[in-house]
Amino acid sequence: MKKRIQRIAVFLLATVLLAGVAAGCSNAGDRRKVLRVGMECNYAPYNWSQATADNGAVKISNSNEYANGYDVMMAQKIADATGRRLEIVKTQWGGLAPGVVSGKLDAVIAGMSATSDRKSTVDFTDNYYRATIYALVKKGGKFTNAKTLADLKGAVCTSQQDTIWYDLLKQIPGAQIQPALADVSSMIVSLQSGKCEALLVDKPTALAAVYANKDLQNIDLGGDKDLKVPEEELDIAVAVQKGNTELKDSINKALADISESERSQMMNQAIKDQPLSNGKIPQNDEGSLYWIGKMLNEYGILFLQGAGVTLLLALVGTLIGCIIGLLVGVLRTIPKPKKSRNPLLKCLYWLLQFLLAAYIEIFRGTPMMVQAMVLYFGSMSVFHLDMTPMFAGFFIVSINTGAYMAESVRGGIESVDAGQTEAAQALGMTHWQTMENVILPQTFRIILPQIGNNLIINIKDTSVLNVISVTELYYEANSAAGVYYKFFEAFSIICVIYFIMTFVCSRLLRLMERKIDGSNYYTLVDLDAMADPTGMVAGRSQKGGMHKWGK
Amino acid sequence: MGEVNEPILQVKHLRKQFGNNEVLMDIDFDTYPSDVVCIIGASGSGKSTLLRCINLLETPTQGVILFHGENILKGTKPSEYRAKVGMVFQSFNLFHNMTVLKNCMVGMEKVLKKDKAYAEENALKYLKKVGMAQYINAKPAQLSGGQQQRVAIARALAMEPEILLFDEPTSALDPQMVGEVLEVMRDLAHDGLTMIIVTHEMAFAHDVASRVVFMDKGVIAEEGTPQEVIENPKNERTREFLSRFHNQGGGNF
């Protein structure tokens, strides 16, 4: 048992060190020369992700995917003009503004319009594109002949979360506004599936969507007097940290050199290059199996890598979490100091118990996704501690698991009957010797199913870490889905992968439980062989008779 | 017993309160080498509490406990003292994560810091003594109550204690298993092991004890040889207590 614990400890230490080194390495480069640009990589034609470096795509940081699109071209131009090395950081829409506020990102170039709301938290450069508003509807559908806002009367409609587009929906007379969606890909899937009838987007998005999906139709609302849009809201601009005038000025200088015609040429290029524009890709007349095959073919390796990251996060997180849980659980069961002991000791005891209880309650009581956001962005903006997404991921999963396991451990310790503790004390064992030799081995067996539960939960719940750009399985699937607008197929694939991972893990843990329980029979030892102690040990199993005991 | 020498263990003016409930009131008694002291009395009379105080599983409210003349309630670490005073519990309390052999070895290895070979040899010696050497590979859950209690006795003996305390060692056993455990204890008494035994087995106390202590409501009501206390009790309470055993047919002496 002891050796096994040592081995686990060594493995753990190595993992932590490796993670630390990995975290250190990515910070080792000279930061001044890097321009870290955040974007969704899921918002064609502004930005999207692809599996290859075709058409001048740029590699996404901490991932094996490549980013391309109007934003990427623009970012490359800005980086070249300002003498920096471009680094694309794939970030969920909701994480972009926090990223630039905290300093995780130098700039956001993500088709983001410079709204007055956003200006209160970030600074915007001059526009690098001007995007008028379009509506998207289904060709041949109820609104196929619509030309104006008024024509869309009574439409079931939606748009993207945190965008001006979504705010504009209420200007459609009698609109039945649905909850906002996370990204454009899911909006288009929603429209195609009939869950909604109209979308409000900007011009490039609409053009690209229609280019790629022959069953869609766009409506130019740019000249519609009924649609009231504040002028600046149409400006697509680069967001930088508030007060970073140096960067803002240099980007403005770079933008000034890119003419209007060059911009529209770039946009046309982007609309042409976007993954779905590839003429070879059939439109919607292929079944799901075709798409699953295609995705596996092109993104299979990324899915596997994502699954690897997920598994690594879950395993290491569960392991470190169990050790944290064990420590906290054991500390929580320290007996109260006796009345006669000094008051300082008593104060320390209560302080420790308070802190441990606070840790458990806080981390069990808040969502892991929120913790990840707070830690990842907060550590940067408050402590200027630049964690890699992976390091933050390990940290969050471990500390979360620790909080749950601490309670399991405490319960496990308390469920070992007090008589065994007394017997150990009667032999002269100290509190720690009793824990190590008698209580914890039994606690471990009792909580093993809990450890299994946590491992399985972690395999699934690491999917929320895509908010801090951890390239785990869900993140990879979301990218693949976004490229082809094929959500059902992509998520069906990872459903199977998740299930295989959790199923294999739960079977392995069952096996481990059985191994710890040992056989349910024992061998009697031949008393004659006992005369010679060495012979006894060797002859234990051969000479003895078997005794079966039902369990 | 034979020669009179220094007492191993002396209990003086021992008091124990749980809240307002006074369980032990001014207990005094001495134990000499090779003594077999049987403590009898009704449930709630404080017998078990007294035994648990002697092993420091309970902290006495007042009084002193001298071990070879040294007060164990002050100064020395309790673990050193406990290693010299063995205890056998009513509910056996074997370590469920260990085999029979390991149960008997762990104290020697961890507390007495003996090497593995010595611990194994010694454990086997005492397991043989209690007739459980065959079962070294079994886990406690696979044994009967009587077998478990015999292993628990071997576990305590393997520490080679100066005194062995028994807290109602047969109370949790089926009647047919009581005999095998009492037989082992009889054997130990014969070998001259110093023992303090809390028991309801009057016949055993009568045959084996060198001294019988009758406790009633937290005090020692009567003490003396088995002949004095069990055959001719002077105290009214003792007589009443013992008469219940006669009526139930529990005693045969």
mmCIF file of C-alpha atoms in Angstrom, chain A residues 2 338 417-430 433 436-439 441-442 516-527 530-531 533 536-537 540-541 547 549 551, chain B residues 52 55 57 59 78-80 82-83 85-87 89 92-98 101 103 106-107 110-111 113 120-121 124 128 133-139 142-144 147 155-156 159:
data_model
loop_
_atom_site.group_PDB
_atom_site.id
_atom_site.type_symbol
_atom_site.label_atom_id
_atom_site.label_comp_id
_atom_site.label_asym_id
_atom_site.label_seq_id
_atom_site.Cartn_x
_atom_site.Cartn_y
_atom_site.Cartn_z
ATOM 1 C CA LYS A 2 2.742 2.374 1.037
ATOM 2 C CA LYS A 338 -8.797 19.308 25.126
ATOM 3 C CA ASP A 417 -16.235 2.217 13.326
ATOM 4 C CA ALA A 418 -14.779 3.994 16.334
ATOM 5 C CA GLY A 419 -13.857 0.657 17.913
ATOM 6 C CA GLN A 420 -10.993 0.191 15.475
ATOM 7 C CA THR A 421 -9.625 3.615 16.395
ATOM 8 C CA GLU A 422 -9.794 2.672 20.067
ATOM 9 C CA ALA A 423 -8.102 -0.644 19.380
ATOM 10 C CA ALA A 424 -5.299 1.139 17.517
ATOM 11 C CA GLN A 425 -4.903 3.624 20.361
ATOM 12 C CA ALA A 426 -4.887 0.768 22.864
ATOM 13 C CA LEU A 427 -1.939 -0.712 20.959
ATOM 14 C CA GLY A 428 -0.165 2.615 21.460
ATOM 15 C CA MET A 429 -0.581 4.022 17.958
ATOM 16 C CA THR A 430 -0.624 7.800 17.573
ATOM 17 C CA GLN A 433 -0.349 6.073 12.767
ATOM 18 C CA GLU A 436 -2.263 5.766 8.043
ATOM 19 C CA ASN A 437 -2.528 2.098 8.948
ATOM 20 C CA VAL A 438 -6.122 1.529 9.917
ATOM 21 C CA ILE A 439 -8.542 4.288 8.988
ATOM 22 C CA PRO A 441 -6.936 2.287 3.882
ATOM 23 C CA GLN A 442 -10.533 1.515 4.787
ATOM 24 C CA ILE A 516 -8.734 -4.282 -3.273
ATOM 25 C CA ASP A 517 -11.476 -6.450 -1.825
ATOM 26 C CA GLY A 518 -9.292 -9.509 -2.434
ATOM 27 C CA SER A 519 -10.566 -13.035 -2.816
ATOM 28 C CA ASN A 520 -13.591 -14.111 -0.836
ATOM 29 C CA TYR A 521 -11.925 -17.272 0.394
ATOM 30 C CA TYR A 522 -8.787 -17.859 2.404
ATOM 31 C CA THR A 523 -6.430 -20.790 2.690
ATOM 32 C CA LEU A 524 -5.910 -22.609 5.946
ATOM 33 C CA VAL A 525 -2.283 -23.031 6.847
ATOM 34 C CA ASP A 526 -0.959 -26.488 7.633
ATOM 35 C CA LEU A 527 0.000 -26.486 11.282
ATOM 36 C CA MET A 530 4.413 -24.009 11.082
ATOM 37 C CA ALA A 531 7.261 -25.667 12.977
ATOM 38 C CA PRO A 533 8.620 -20.574 9.960
ATOM 39 C CA MET A 536 5.289 -22.006 6.506
ATOM 40 C CA VAL A 537 5.517 -18.876 4.451
ATOM 41 C CA ARG A 540 0.940 -21.282 2.759
ATOM 42 C CA SER A 541 -1.154 -21.708 -0.302
ATOM 43 C CA HIS A 547 -12.304 -22.600 2.471
ATOM 44 C CA TRP A 549 -16.932 -18.105 2.403
ATOM 45 C CA LYS A 551 -19.938 -12.775 0.999
ATOM 46 C CA ARG B 52 -11.260 2.587 29.875
ATOM 47 C CA ASN B 55 -6.147 2.558 29.396
ATOM 48 C CA LEU B 57 -9.476 5.823 26.466
ATOM 49 C CA THR B 59 -9.606 10.899 30.760
ATOM 50 C CA PRO B 78 0.098 7.883 26.526
ATOM 51 C CA SER B 79 1.241 5.749 23.574
ATOM 52 C CA GLU B 80 4.304 4.436 25.440
ATOM 53 C CA ARG B 82 -0.575 1.963 26.257
ATOM 54 C CA ALA B 83 1.946 -0.259 24.476
ATOM 55 C CA VAL B 85 -1.069 -2.263 28.794
ATOM 56 C CA GLY B 86 -3.043 -4.405 26.360
ATOM 57 C CA MET B 87 -6.779 -4.218 25.858
ATOM 58 C CA PHE B 89 -12.719 -5.228 23.602
ATOM 59 C CA PHE B 92 -13.186 -7.413 19.103
ATOM 60 C CA ASN B 93 -12.329 -4.296 17.049
ATOM 61 C CA LEU B 94 -9.992 -6.099 14.682
ATOM 62 C CA PHE B 95 -8.621 -4.003 11.822
ATOM 63 C CA HIS B 96 -10.804 -4.928 8.893
ATOM 64 C CA ASN B 97 -8.321 -3.953 6.230
ATOM 65 C CA MET B 98 -5.716 -6.459 7.427
ATOM 66 C CA LEU B 101 -1.471 -12.136 10.742
ATOM 67 C CA ASN B 103 -3.544 -7.518 12.703
ATOM 68 C CA VAL B 106 1.039 -4.001 13.015
ATOM 69 C CA GLY B 107 1.443 -2.912 16.640
ATOM 70 C CA LYS B 110 4.605 0.549 14.056
ATOM 71 C CA VAL B 111 4.676 1.130 17.818
ATOM 72 C CA LYS B 113 9.445 -0.591 15.815
ATOM 73 C CA GLU B 120 5.788 -12.259 12.099
ATOM 74 C CA GLU B 121 7.449 -14.838 14.325
ATOM 75 C CA LEU B 124 2.567 -16.617 14.925
ATOM 76 C CA LYS B 128 -0.738 -20.553 17.911
ATOM 77 C CA ALA B 133 -2.468 -19.930 13.549
ATOM 78 C CA GLN B 134 -4.281 -21.750 10.761
ATOM 79 C CA TYR B 135 -6.210 -18.635 9.901
ATOM 80 C CA ILE B 136 -3.382 -16.149 9.312
ATOM 81 C CA ASN B 137 -4.552 -15.449 5.766
ATOM 82 C CA ALA B 138 -8.167 -14.775 6.675
ATOM 83 C CA LYS B 139 -9.701 -11.316 6.949
ATOM 84 C CA GLN B 142 -14.464 -14.068 7.344
ATOM 85 C CA LEU B 143 -14.179 -15.327 10.942
ATOM 86 C CA SER B 144 -16.730 -16.172 13.611
ATOM 87 C CA GLN B 147 -12.356 -16.681 16.364
ATOM 88 C CA ARG B 155 -2.955 -9.163 18.876
ATOM 89 C CA ALA B 156 -2.803 -7.778 22.414
ATOM 90 C CA MET B 159 2.813 -6.628 22.198
#
